[in-house]
Coordinates of C-alpha atoms in Angstrom, one line a residue:
X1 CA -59.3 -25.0 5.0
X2 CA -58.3 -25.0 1.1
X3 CA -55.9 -27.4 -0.1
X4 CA -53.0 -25.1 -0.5
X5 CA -53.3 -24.0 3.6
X6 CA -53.6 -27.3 4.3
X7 CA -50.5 -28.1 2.3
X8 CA -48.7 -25.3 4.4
X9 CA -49.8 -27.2 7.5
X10 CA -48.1 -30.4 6.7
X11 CA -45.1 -28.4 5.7
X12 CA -45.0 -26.5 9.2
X13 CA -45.5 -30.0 10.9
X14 CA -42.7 -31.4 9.4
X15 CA -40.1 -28.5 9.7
X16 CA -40.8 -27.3 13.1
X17 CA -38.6 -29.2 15.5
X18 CA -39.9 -27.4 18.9
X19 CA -42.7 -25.2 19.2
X20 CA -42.4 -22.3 21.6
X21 CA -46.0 -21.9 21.4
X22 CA -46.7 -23.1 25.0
X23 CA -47.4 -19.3 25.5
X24 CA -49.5 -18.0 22.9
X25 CA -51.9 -14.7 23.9
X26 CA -54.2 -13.1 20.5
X27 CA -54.9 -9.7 21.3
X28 CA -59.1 -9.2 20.8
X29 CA -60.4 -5.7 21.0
X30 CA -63.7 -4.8 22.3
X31 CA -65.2 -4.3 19.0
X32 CA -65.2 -8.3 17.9
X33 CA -65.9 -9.4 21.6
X34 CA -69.5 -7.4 20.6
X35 CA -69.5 -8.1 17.2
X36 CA -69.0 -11.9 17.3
X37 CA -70.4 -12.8 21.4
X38 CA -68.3 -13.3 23.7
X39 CA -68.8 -17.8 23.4
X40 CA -67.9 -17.1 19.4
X41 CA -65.1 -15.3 20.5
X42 CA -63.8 -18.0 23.6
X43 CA -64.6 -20.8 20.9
X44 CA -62.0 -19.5 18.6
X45 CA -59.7 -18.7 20.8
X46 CA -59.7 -22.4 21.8
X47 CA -59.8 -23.9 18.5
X48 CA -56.4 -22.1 17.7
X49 CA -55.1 -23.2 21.3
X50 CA -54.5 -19.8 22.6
X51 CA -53.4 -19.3 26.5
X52 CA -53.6 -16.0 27.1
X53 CA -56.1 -13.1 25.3
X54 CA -56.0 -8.9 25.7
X55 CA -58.6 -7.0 25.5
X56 CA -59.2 -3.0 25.8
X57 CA -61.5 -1.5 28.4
X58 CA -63.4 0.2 25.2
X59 CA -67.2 -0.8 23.7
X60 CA -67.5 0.6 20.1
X61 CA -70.8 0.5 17.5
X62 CA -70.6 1.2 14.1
X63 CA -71.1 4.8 13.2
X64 CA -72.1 7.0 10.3
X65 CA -69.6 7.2 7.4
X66 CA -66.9 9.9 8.3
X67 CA -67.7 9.9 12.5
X68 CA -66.1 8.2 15.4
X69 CA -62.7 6.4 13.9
X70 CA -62.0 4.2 11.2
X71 CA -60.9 0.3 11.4
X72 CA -58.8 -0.7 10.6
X73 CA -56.5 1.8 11.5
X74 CA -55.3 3.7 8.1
X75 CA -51.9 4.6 9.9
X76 CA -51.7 8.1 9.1
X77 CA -53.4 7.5 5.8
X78 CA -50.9 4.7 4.2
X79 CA -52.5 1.4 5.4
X80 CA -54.4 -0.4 3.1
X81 CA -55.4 -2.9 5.6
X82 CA -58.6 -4.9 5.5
X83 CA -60.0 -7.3 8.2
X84 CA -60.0 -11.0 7.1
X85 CA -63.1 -11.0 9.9
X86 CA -65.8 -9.4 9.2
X87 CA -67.1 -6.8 11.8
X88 CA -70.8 -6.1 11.7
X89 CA -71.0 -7.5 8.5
X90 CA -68.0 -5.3 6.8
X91 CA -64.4 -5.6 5.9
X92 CA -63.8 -1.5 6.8
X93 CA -65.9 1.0 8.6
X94 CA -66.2 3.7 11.0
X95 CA -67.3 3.1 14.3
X96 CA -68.0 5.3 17.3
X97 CA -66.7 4.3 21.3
X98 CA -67.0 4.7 24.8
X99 CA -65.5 3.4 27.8
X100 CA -66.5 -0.2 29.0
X101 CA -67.2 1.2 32.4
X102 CA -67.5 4.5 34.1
X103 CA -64.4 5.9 35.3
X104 CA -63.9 7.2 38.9
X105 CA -63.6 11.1 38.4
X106 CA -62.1 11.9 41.7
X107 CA -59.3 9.6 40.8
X108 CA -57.8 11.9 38.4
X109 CA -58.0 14.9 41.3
X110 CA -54.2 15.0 40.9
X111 CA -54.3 15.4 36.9
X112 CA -55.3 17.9 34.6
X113 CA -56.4 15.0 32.3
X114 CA -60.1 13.4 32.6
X115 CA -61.1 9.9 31.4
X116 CA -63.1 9.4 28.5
X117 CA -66.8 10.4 29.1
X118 CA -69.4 6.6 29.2
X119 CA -71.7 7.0 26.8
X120 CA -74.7 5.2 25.8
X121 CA -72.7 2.6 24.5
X122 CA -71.0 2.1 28.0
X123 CA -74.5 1.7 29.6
X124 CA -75.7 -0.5 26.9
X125 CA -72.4 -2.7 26.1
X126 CA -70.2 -2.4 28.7
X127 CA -71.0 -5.9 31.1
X128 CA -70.0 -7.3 28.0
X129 CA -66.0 -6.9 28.6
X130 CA -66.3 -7.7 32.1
X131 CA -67.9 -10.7 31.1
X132 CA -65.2 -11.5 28.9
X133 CA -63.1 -11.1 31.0
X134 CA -64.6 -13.4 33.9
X135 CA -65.2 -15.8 31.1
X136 CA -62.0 -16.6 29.9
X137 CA -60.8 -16.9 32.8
X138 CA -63.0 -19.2 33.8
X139 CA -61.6 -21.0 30.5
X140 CA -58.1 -21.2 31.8
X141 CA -56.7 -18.1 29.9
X142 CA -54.7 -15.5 31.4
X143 CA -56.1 -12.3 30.7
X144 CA -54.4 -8.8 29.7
X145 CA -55.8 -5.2 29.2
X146 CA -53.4 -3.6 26.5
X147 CA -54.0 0.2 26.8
X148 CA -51.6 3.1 25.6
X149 CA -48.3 3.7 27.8
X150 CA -48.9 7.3 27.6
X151 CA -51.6 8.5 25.6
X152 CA -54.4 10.3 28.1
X153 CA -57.2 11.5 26.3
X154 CA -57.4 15.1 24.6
X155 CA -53.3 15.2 24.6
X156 CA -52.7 18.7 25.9
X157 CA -50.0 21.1 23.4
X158 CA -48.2 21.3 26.7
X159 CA -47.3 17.8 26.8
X160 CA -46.7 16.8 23.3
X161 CA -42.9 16.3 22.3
X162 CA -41.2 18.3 20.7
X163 CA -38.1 18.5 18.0
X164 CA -34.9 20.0 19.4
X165 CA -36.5 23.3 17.7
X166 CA -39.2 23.4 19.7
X167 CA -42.0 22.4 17.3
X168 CA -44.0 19.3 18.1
X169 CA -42.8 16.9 15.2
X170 CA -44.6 16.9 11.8
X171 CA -46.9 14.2 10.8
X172 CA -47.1 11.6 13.9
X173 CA -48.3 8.5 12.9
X174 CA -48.8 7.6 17.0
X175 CA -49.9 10.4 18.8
X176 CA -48.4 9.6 22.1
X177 CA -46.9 11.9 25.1
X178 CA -43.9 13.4 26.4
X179 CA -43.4 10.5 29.0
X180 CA -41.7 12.9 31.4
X181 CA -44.4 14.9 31.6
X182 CA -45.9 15.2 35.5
X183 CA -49.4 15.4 34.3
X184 CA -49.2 12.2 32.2
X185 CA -47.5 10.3 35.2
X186 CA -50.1 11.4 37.4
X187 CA -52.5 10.5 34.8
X188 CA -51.4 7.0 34.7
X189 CA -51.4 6.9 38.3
X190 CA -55.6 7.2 38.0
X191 CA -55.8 5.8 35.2
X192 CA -54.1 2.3 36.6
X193 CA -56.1 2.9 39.7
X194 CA -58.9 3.1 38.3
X195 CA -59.1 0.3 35.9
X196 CA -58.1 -2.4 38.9
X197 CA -61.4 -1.3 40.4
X198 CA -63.2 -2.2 37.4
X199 CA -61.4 -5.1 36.7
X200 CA -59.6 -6.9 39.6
X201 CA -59.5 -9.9 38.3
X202 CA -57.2 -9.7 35.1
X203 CA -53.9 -11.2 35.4
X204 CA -52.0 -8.1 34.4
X205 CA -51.7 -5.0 31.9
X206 CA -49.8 -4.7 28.6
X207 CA -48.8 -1.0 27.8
X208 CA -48.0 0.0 24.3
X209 CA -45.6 2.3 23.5
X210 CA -43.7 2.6 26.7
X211 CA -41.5 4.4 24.7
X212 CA -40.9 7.2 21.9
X213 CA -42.4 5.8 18.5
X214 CA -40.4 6.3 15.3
X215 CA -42.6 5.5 12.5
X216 CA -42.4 8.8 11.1
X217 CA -38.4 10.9 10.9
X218 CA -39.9 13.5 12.6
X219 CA -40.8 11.0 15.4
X220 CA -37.5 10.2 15.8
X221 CA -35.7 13.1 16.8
X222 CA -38.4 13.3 20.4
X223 CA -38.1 14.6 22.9
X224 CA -36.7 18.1 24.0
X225 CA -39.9 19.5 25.5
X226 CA -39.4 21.6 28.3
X227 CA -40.2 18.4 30.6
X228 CA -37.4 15.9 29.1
X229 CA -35.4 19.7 29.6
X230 CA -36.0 19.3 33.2
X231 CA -36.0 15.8 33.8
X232 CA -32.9 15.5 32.1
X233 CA -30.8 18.4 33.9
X234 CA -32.6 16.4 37.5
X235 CA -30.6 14.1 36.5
X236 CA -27.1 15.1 35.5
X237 CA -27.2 14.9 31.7
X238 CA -25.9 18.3 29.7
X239 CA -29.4 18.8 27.6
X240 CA -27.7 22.4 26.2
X241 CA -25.3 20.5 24.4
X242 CA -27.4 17.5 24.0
X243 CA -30.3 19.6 22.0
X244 CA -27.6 21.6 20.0
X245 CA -25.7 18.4 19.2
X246 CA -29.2 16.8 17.6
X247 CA -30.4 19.8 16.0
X248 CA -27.3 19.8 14.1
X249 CA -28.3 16.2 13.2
X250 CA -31.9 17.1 12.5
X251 CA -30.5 20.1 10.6
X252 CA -28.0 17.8 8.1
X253 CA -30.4 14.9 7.6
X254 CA -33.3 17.6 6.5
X255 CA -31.4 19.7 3.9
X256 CA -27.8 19.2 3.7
X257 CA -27.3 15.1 2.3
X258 CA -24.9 14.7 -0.1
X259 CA -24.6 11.4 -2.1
X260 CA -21.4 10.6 -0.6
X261 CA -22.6 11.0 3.3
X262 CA -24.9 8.0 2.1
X263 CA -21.9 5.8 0.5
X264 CA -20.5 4.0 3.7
X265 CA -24.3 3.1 4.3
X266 CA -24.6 0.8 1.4
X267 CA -21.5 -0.2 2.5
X268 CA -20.5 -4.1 3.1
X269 CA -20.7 -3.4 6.7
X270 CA -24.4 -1.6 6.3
X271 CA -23.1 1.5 7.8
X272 CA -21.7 -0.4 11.3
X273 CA -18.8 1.5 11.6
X274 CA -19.9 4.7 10.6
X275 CA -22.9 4.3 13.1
X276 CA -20.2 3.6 15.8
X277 CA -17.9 6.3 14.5
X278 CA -20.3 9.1 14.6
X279 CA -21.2 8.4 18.0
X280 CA -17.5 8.5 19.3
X281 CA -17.3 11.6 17.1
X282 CA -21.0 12.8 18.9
X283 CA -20.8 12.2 22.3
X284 CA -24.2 14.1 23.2
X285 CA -26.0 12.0 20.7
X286 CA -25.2 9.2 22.5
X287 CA -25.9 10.8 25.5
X288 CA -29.7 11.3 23.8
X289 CA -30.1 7.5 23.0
X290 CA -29.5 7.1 26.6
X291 CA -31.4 9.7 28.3
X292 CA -34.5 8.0 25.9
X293 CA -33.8 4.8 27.5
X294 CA -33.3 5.8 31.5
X295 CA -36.7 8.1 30.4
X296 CA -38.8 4.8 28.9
X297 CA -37.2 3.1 32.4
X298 CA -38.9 5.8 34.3
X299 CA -42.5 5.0 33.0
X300 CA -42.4 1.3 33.4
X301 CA -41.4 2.1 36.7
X302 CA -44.1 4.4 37.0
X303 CA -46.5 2.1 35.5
X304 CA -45.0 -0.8 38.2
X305 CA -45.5 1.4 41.3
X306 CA -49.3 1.6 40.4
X307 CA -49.8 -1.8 39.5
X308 CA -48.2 -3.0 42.8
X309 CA -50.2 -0.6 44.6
X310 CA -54.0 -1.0 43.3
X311 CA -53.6 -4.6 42.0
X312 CA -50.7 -6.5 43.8
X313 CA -47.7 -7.9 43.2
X314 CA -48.9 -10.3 41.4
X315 CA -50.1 -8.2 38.6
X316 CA -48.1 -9.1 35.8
X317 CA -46.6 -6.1 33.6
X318 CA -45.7 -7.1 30.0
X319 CA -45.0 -4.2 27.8
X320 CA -44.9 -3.9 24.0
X321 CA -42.0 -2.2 22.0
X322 CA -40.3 -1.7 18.8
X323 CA -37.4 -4.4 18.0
X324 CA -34.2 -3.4 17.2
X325 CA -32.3 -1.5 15.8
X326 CA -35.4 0.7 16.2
X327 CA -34.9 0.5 20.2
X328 CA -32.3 2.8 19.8
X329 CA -34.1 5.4 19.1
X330 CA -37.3 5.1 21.1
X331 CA -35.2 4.3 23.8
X332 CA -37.2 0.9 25.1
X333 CA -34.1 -1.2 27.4
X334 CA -34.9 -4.9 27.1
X335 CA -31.9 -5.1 29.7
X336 CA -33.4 -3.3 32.0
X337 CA -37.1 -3.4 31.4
X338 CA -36.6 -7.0 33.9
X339 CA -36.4 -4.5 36.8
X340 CA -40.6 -4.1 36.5
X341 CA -41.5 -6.4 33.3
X342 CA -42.5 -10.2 33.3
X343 CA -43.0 -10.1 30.1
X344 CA -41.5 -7.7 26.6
X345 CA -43.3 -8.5 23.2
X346 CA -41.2 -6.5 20.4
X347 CA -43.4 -6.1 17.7
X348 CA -42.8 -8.0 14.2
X349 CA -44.8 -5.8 12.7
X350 CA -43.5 -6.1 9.2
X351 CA -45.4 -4.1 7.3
X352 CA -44.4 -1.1 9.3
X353 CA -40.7 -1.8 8.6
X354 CA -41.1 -1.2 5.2
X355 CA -43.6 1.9 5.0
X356 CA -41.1 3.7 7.0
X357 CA -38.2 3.4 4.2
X358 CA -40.8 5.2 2.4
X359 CA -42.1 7.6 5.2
X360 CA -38.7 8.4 6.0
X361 CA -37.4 8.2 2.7
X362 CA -39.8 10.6 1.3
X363 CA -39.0 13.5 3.5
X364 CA -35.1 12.7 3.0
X365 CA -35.5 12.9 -0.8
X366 CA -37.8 15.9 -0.7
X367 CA -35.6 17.9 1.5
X368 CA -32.3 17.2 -0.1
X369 CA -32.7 17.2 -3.8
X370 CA -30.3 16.0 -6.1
X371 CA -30.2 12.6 -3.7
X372 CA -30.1 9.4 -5.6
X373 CA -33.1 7.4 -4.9
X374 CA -31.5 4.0 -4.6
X375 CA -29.0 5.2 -2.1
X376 CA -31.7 6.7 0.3
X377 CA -33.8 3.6 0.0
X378 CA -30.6 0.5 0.6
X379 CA -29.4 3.2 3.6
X380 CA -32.2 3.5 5.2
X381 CA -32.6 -0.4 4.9
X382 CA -29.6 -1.3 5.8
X383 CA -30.1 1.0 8.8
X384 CA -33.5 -0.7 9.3
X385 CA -31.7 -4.2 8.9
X386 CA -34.4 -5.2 6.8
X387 CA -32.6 -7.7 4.4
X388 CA -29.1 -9.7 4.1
X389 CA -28.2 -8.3 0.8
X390 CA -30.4 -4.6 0.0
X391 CA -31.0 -4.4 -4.0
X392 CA -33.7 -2.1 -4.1
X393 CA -33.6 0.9 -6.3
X394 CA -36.4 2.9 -5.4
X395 CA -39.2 3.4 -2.5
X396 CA -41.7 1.7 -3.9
X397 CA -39.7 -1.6 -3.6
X398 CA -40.9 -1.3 -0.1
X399 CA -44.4 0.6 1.1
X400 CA -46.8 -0.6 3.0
X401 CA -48.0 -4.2 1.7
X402 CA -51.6 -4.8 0.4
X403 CA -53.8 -7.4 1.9
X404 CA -52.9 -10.1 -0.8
X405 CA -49.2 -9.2 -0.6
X406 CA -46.6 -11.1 0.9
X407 CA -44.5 -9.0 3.3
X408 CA -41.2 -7.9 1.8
X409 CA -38.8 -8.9 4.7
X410 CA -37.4 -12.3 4.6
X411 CA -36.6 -15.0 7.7
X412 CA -33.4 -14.0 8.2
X413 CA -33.1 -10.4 9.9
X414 CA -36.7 -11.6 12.0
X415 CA -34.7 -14.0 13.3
X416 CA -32.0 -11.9 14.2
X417 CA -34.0 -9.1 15.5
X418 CA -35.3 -12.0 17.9
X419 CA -32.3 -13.4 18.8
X420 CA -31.1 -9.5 19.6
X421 CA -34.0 -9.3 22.1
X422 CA -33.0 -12.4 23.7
X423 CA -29.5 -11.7 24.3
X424 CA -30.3 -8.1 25.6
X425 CA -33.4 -9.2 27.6
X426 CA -32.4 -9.0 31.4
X427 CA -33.0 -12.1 33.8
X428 CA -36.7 -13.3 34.4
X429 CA -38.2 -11.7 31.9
X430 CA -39.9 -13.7 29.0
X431 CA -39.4 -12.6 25.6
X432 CA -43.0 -12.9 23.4
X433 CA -42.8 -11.4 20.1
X434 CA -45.8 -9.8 18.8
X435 CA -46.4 -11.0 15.2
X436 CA -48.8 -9.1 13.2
X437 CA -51.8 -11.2 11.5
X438 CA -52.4 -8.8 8.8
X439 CA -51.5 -10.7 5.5
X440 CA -52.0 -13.1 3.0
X441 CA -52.3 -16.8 5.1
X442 CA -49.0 -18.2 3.9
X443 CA -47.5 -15.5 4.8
X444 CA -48.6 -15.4 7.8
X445 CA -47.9 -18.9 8.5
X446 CA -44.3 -18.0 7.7
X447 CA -43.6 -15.4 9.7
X448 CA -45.3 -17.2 12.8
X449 CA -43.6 -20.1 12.1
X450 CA -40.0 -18.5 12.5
X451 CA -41.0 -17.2 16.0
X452 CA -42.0 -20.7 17.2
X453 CA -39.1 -22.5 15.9
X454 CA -36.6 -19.3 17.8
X455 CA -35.8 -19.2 21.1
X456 CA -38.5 -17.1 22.0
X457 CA -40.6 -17.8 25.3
X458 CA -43.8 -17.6 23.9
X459 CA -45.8 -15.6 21.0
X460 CA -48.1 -13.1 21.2
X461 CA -50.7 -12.4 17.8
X462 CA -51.9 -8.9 16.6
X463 CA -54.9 -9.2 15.8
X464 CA -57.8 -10.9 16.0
X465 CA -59.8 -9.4 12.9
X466 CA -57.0 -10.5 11.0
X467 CA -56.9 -14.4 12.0
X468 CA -59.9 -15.8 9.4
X469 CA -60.9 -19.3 10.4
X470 CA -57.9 -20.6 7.8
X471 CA -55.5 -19.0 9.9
X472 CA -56.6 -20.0 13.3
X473 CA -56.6 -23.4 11.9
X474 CA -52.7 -22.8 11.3
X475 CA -52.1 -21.5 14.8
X476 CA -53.7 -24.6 16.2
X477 CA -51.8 -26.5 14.0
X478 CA -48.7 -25.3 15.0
X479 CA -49.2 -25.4 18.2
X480 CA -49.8 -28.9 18.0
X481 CA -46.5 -29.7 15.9

């Protein structure tokens, strides 16, 4: 460790008056478990002090340039990202995948969907995660698959979501379901079913994206395909006037902005009173937010019933979400996510905060010209709550960070988006953000610091080809504060 980390260290020590890092799970994909061996891996996992570790039931090989998928992930083409671990010898490159194991087809009878077709790399590489698995158990670590909430392979046009228009939304940055589709449910059903074969022995499952993503304003205004339609009218909401209500909103944001509609935004208040205005003015728009949230209810349900069914009881559940305020709009309930969560990690994924004031910005400028720039960028920020006091004047104050650069949102609104969580989370149900690792170290060290000295219950780190051996020296470090 340099001298300035270790400086940072000492610093942490001093300042950190109680550690919630009794709990603290890194999240290791499939790739580095192959990459690095499955001891390498265990070894610094226990150097850092780490109590818990997910995994994904995927094997992966790197591929020709331009097949398979690229890592890191280049979130619809705006991350710049960089692993700080190198995988197979590189920083960046494409890699092909295949199931670790090979799936039950008559499982899925009840489906349209199939799973994922094993490979060679399945038959070569896929003991490997199993072995994991039994292995760090073995070391005392819980252990978590983290799959996709509602992603089944080859998403049909049928099930996307759509805009209250009709079209599927422009430019998803996660290409997720309409989580009231049947065929999904049913898919998860299998899919649930079929891992707990494979792998009885983990402690539990963490879904991502229980919920409707908002990275993108398109994303945002899901869902009014025709199964929300007809889950919604089941049960008793008005989705006529619920889908013209929207529209309208879609309609105003995408062409007809003035300058003054943004004014009360960069407002004092950030916007608080309007917000609460326009939904007493709305009614059906608030009637949306809700619908979102009894919907995202649904699928943890759904996702509980199968668990309980093919695992146990005992299986644990512990979804990921967005934070607030962006709950609001992909509808996640920490309230009543206790009904069938042990566990809720809200992402602190900072350097998606900010490329959405650009991503959303964008569009908003481009459809409503004439707009002043600084006005888009401190309303959308505000609305974000990204900052105490919003001075930026255009959207490349905020973007998506490079490697070396800090992340541009500060303690304060972290701590409140925690604190938020916390108050709304219902009983029994543990609160463990998810901080990002992606970042320069210092940064890094920050923005994990502030979770442990919260109230939080526990923290949860995204990802391990981001933590280099200076920044699992940090976690261990602070764990032992």
């Amino acid at each position: 460790m340099g001298n300035e980390s270790l400086r940072f260290v000492r610093n942490l020590k001093e300042s950190v008056c109680m550690s919630r890092l009794e709990f603290l799970g890194i999240t290791v994909l499939g790739d580095y478990i192959l990459s690095e061996g499955i001891d390498c891996v265990l070894e610094s996992l226990k150097r850092c002090g780490a109590t818990a570790v997910a995994c994904n039931p995927t094997v992966t090989y790197p591929a020709p340039d331009g097949t398979g998928s690229f890592q890191p992930p280049d979130d619809a083409g705006s991350s710049p990202r960089l692993f700080d671990r190198k995988l197979w010898g590189r920083r960046s490159l494409w890699v092909r995948g295949s199931p670790s194991y090979i799936p039950q087809i008559e499982y899925y009878s009840e489906t349209p969907y199939r799973p994922r077709e094993a490979n060679d790399l399945t038959e070569q590489y896929g003991q490997v995660i199993d072995d994991f698995i039994t292995e760090a158990l073995k070391a005392g670590l819980k252990v978590y698959l983290q799959v996709g909430a509602a992603q089944p392979p080859n998403l049909r046009e049928e099930d996307k979501p759509r805009l209250p228009d009709g079209r599927v939304p422009f430019n998803r940055m996660a290409n997720t379901a309409s989580i009231a589709s049947p065929a999904v449910r049913s898919y998860v059903r299998a899919y649930v079913r079929d891992l707990m074969d494979v792998y009885p022995q983990i402690t539990g499952f963490r879904p991502d994206w229980p919920e409707y993503p908002c990275y993108k304003l398109d994303e945002a205004f899901q869902d009014f395909s025709p199964h929300v339609i007809k889950w919604g009218e089941d049960h008793g909401y008005d989705m006529a006037s619920m889908k013209n209500s929207v529209g309208h909103m879609y309609e105003k944001i995408h062409g007809k902005l003035s300058n003054e509609d943004l004014l009360d935004w960069v407002s004092p208040d950030y916007g608080r009173f309007t917000l609460m205005n326009s939904l007493r003015a709305h009614p059906h728009v608030a009637e949306w937010f809700r619908l979102k949230a009894d919907l995202s209810l649904d699928l943890l349900r759904e996702w509980r019933q199968a668990l309980t069914k093919y695992g146990g009881e005992e299986k644990e559940l512990s979804a990921n979400a967005f934070m607030p305020p962006y709950t609001l709009l992909t509808g996640f309930d920490f309230g009543r996510a206790s009904e069938f969560c042990s566990a809720v990690s809200p992402k602190l994924y900072t350097m998606h905060w900010t490329a959405m004031v650009e991503f959303w910005g964008r569009v908003i400028l481009d459809s409503n010209p004439g707009l002043d720039e600084a006005l888009v960028v401190r309303s959308l920020a505000n609305l974000f709550d990204l900052e105490d006091q919003i001075n930026a004047e255009k959207l490349s104050d905020y973007g998506y960070p490079q490697p070396d650069e800090p992340h541009a949102v500060p303690d304060s609104p972290q701590k409140r988006k925690i604190r938020q969580v916390k108050s709304a989370a219902g009983p029994g149900m543990a609160v463990t953000p998810l901080v990002h690792g992606y970042g320069p170290t210092d940064d890094f060290a920050r923005r994990l610091k502030l979770v442990a000295e919260s109230s939080a219950d526990g923290i949860w780190i995204n990802r391990y080809g981001y933590l280099g051996d200076d920044k699992l020296d940090i976690i261990g470090s602070l764990r032992k504060a």
